[in-house]
Short mmCIF file of C-alpha atoms and ligand atoms in Angstrom, two decimals:
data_model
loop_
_atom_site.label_atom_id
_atom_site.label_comp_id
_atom_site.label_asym_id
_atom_site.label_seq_id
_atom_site.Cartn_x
_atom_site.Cartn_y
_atom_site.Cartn_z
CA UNK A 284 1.84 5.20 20.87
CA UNK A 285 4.75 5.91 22.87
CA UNK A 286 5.61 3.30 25.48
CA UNK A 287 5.44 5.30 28.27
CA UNK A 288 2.41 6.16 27.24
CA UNK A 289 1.51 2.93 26.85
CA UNK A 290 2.59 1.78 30.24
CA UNK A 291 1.41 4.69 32.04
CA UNK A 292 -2.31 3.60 30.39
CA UNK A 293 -1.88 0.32 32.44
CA UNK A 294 -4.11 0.23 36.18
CA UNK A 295 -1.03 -0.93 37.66
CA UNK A 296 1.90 1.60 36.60
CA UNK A 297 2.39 5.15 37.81
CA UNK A 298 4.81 8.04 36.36
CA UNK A 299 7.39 6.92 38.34
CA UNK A 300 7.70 3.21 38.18
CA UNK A 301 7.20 3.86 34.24
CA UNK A 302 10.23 5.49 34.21
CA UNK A 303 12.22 3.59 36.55
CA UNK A 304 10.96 0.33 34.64
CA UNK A 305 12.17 1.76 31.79
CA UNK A 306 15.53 3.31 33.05
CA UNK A 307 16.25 -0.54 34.43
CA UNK A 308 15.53 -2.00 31.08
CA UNK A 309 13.06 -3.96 32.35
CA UNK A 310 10.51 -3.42 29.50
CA UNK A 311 11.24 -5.18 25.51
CA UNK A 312 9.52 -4.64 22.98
CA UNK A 313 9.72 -7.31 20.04
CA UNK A 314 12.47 -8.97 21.97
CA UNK A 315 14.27 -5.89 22.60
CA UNK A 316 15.24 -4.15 25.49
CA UNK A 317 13.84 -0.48 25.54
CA UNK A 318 15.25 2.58 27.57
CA UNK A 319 13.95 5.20 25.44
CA UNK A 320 10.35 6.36 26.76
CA UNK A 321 9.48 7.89 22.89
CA UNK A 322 10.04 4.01 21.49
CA UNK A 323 7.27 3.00 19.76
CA UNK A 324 4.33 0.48 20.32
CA UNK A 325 1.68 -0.48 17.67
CA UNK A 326 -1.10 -2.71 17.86
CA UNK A 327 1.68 -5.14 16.27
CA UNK A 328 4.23 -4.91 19.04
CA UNK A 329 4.96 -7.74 21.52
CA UNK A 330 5.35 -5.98 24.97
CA UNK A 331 7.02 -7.86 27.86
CA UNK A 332 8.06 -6.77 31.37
CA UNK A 333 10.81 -9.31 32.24
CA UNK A 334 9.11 -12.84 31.40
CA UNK A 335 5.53 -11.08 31.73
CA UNK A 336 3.38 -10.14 28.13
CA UNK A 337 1.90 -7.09 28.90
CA UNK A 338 0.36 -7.19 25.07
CA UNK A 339 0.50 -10.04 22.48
CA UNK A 340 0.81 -8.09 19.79
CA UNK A 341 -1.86 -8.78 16.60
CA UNK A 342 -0.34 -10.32 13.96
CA UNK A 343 0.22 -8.23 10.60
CA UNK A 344 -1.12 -9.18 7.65
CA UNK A 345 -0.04 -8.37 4.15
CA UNK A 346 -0.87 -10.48 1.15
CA UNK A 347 -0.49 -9.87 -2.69
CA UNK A 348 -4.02 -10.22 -5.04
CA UNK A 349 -4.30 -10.73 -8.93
CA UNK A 350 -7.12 -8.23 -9.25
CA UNK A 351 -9.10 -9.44 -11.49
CA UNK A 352 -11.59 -7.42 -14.27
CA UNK A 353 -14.94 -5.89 -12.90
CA UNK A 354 -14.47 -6.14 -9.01
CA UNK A 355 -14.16 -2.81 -6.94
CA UNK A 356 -11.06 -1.49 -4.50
CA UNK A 357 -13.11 -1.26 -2.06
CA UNK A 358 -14.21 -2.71 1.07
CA UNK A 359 -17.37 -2.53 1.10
CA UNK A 360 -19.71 -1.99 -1.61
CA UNK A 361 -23.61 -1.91 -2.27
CA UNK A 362 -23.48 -3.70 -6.09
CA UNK A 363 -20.67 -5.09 -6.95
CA UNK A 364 -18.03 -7.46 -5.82
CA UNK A 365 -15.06 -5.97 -3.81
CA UNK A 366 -11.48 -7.34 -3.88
CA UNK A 367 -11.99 -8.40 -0.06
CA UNK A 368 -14.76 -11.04 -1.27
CA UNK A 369 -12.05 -12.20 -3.17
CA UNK A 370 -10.22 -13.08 0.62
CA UNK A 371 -10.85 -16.14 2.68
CA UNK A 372 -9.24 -14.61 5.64
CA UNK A 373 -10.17 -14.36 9.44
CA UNK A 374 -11.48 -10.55 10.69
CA UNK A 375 -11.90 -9.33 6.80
CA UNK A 376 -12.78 -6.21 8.19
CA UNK A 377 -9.14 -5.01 9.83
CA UNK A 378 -8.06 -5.28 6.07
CA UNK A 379 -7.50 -2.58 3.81
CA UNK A 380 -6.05 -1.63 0.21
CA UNK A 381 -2.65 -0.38 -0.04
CA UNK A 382 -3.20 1.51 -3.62
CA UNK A 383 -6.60 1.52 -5.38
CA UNK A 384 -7.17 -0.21 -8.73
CA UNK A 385 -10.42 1.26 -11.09
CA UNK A 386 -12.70 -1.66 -11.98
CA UNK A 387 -11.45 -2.99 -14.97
CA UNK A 388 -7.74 -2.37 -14.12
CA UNK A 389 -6.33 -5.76 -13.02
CA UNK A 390 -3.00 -6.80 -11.43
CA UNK A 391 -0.93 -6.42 -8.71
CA UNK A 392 -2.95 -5.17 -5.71
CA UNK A 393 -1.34 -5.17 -2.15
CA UNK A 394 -3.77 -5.90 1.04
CA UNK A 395 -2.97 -5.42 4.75
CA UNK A 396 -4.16 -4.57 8.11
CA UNK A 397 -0.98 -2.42 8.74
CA UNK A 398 -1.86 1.41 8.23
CA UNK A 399 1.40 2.80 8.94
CA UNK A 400 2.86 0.03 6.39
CA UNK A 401 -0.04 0.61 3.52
CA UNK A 402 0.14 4.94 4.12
CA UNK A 403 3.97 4.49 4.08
CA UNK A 404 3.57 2.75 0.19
CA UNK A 405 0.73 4.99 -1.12
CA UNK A 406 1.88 8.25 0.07
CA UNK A 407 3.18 10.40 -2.66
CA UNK A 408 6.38 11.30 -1.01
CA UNK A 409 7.46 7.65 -0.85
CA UNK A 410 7.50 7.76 -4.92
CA UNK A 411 7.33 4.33 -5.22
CA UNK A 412 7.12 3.21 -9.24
CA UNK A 413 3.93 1.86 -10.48
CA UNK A 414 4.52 -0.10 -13.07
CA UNK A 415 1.42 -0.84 -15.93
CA UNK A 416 0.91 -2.19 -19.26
CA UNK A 417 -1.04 -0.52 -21.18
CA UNK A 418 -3.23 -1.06 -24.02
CA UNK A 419 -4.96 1.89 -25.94
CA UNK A 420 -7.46 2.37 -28.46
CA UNK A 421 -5.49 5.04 -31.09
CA UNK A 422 -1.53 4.50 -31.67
CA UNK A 423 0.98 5.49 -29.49
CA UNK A 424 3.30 8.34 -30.76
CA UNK A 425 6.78 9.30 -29.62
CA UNK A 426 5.63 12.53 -28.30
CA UNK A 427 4.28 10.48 -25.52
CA UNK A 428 7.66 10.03 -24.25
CA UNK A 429 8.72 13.24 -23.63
CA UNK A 430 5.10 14.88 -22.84
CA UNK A 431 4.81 11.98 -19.64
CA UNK A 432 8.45 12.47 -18.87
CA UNK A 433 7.21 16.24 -18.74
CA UNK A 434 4.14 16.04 -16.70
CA UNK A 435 0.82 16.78 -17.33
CA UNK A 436 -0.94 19.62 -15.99
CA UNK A 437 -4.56 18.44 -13.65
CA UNK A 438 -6.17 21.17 -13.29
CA UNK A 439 -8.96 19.35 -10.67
CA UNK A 440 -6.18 18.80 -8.16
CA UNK A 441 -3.92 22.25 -9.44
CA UNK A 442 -1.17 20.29 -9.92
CA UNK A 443 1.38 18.71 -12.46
CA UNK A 444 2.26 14.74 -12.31
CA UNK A 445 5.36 13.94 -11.82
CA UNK A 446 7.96 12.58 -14.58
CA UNK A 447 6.77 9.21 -15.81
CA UNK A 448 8.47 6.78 -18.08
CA UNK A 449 7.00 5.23 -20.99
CA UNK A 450 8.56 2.58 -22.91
CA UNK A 451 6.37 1.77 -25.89
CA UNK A 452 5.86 -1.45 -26.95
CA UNK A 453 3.70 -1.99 -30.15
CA UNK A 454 1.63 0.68 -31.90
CA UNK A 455 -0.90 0.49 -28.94
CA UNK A 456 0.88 -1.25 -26.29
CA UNK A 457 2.83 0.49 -23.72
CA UNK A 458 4.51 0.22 -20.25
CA UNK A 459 4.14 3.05 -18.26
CA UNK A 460 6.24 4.06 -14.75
CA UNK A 461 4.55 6.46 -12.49
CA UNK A 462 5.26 7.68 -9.27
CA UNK A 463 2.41 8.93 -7.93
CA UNK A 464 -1.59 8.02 -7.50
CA UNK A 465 -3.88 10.16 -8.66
CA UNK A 466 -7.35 9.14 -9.36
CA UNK A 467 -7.68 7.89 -12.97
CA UNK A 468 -4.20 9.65 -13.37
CA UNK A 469 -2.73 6.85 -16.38
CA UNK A 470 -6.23 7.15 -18.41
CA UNK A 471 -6.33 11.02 -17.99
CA UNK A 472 -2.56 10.94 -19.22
CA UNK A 473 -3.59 8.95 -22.29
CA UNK A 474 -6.59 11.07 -22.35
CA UNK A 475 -4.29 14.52 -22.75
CA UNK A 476 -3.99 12.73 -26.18
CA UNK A 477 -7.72 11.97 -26.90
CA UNK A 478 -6.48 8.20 -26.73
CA UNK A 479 -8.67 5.75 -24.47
CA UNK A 480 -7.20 3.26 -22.69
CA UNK A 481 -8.84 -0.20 -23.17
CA UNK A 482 -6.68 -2.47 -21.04
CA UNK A 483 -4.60 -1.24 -17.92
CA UNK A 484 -2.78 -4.21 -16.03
CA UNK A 485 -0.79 -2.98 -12.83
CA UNK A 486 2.59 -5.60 -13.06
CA UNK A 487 4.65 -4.02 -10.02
CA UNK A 488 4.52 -1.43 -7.22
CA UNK A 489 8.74 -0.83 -6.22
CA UNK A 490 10.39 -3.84 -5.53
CA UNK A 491 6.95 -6.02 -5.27
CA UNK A 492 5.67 -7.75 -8.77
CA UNK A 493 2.84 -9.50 -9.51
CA UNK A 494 3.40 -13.28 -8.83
CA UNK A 495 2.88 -14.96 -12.38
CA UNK A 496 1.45 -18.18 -10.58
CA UNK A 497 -1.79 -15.90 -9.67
CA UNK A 498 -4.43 -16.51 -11.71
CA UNK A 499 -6.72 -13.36 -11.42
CA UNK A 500 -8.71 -13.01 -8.37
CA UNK A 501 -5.61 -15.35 -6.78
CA UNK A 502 -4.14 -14.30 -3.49
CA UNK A 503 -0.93 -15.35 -1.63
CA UNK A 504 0.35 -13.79 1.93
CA UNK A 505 3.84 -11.58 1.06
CA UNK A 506 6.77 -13.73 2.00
CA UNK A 507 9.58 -12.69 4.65
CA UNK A 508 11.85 -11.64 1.59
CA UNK A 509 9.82 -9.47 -0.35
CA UNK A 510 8.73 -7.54 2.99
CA UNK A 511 11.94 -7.11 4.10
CA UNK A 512 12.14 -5.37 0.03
CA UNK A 513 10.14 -2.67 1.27
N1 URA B 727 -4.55 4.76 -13.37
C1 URA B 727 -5.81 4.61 -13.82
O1 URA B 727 -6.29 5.39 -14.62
N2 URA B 727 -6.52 3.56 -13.35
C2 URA B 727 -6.03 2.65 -12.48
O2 URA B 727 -6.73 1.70 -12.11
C3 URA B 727 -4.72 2.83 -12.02
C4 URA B 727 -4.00 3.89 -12.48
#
């Protein structure tokens, strides 16, 4: 929300002394002075009018999980486990998934209670790589290359992926970039050949990889460094 907005929501503020507050540079946000009435304010923010908190500010959260086999991307879920049981974390339910994994897909899965942060990753504009290994049931030809780097045509959605790199790396091992999301989209590219995939390991989404101290179903918060990576 915009902070004058925000301050204009408060019993004790009217149009007026909003803007004059904010023309004096009275009100910071995160330490910083703020002039501007469009700045912004999230549920993260630390307001202040001089020495005075007018909000706290939540803390964000963002930790990286080793998903492990047979557990779902979801929050909530009738039968089966969901990657938040996996969490020992205060208010489980402000957390959500940044980038769904299928069942048995394991690896790198990102958790937060920052929506602008998590629809900033997963949003197909972004194109952030996803990178998986992947293991198949048939071999892995060349034409793979160039048929991924292509696209493939989904005709559910009407649309053609975007180029994807695959670097092959045995007769049925592979590592394969993608930039998108779709649902099931690296088993429905293997599937354009009739090839099933039998293992799918996520190892890296942009600058973030899979810590190789996590055992799966392992969880550590993101340090300062890697956020500042994306
Ligand atoms: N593509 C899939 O088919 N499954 C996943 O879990 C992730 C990407």
């Amino acid at each position: 929300m915009r902070i004058d907005r925000f301050l204009s929501n408060l019993p004790r503020f009217n149009r007026q002394q909003v803007r004059l507050l904010l023309a004096q540079r009275r009100i910071r946000i995160d330490g910083q002075a703020v002039s501007d009435p469009k700045a912004e304010v999230r549920e993260f923010s630390h307001v202040q009018l001089d020495d005075e908190v007018l909000q706290a500010g939540k803390p964000a959260r963002y930790f990286m999980l080793h998903k492990p086999m047979g557990c779902v991307s979801a929050t909530r879920d009738p039968q089966h486990r969901t990657v938040l049981d996996l969490l020992d974390e205060p208010q489980p339910q402000d957390l959500h998934i940044a980038g769904r994994l299928d069942y048995n897909t394991t690896g790198l899965m990102l958790i937060t209670n920052d929506g602008s942060w998590s629809r900033r990753l997963t949003q197909p504009q972004t194109k952030l790589p996803k990178i998986y290994y992947v293991e198949t049931e048939q071999p892995i030809g060349p034409e793979y290359i160039e048929t991924f780097a292509r696209g493939l045509y989904f005709a559910f959605e009407d649309l053609t992926t975007l180029p994807a790199q695959l670097e092959i790396l045995g007769p049925r091992s592979a590592r394969l970039s993608i930039v998108e999301g779709r649902y099931h989209q690296v088993k429905r590219m293997f599937g354009h050949f009739n090839n099933k995939v039998l293992r799918l390991h996520r190892e890296s989404m942009g600058p973030l990889t899979l810590d190789p101290s996590l055992a799966p179903g392992e969880y550590r918060p993101l340090s300062d460094s890697e956020l500042s990576l994306i």
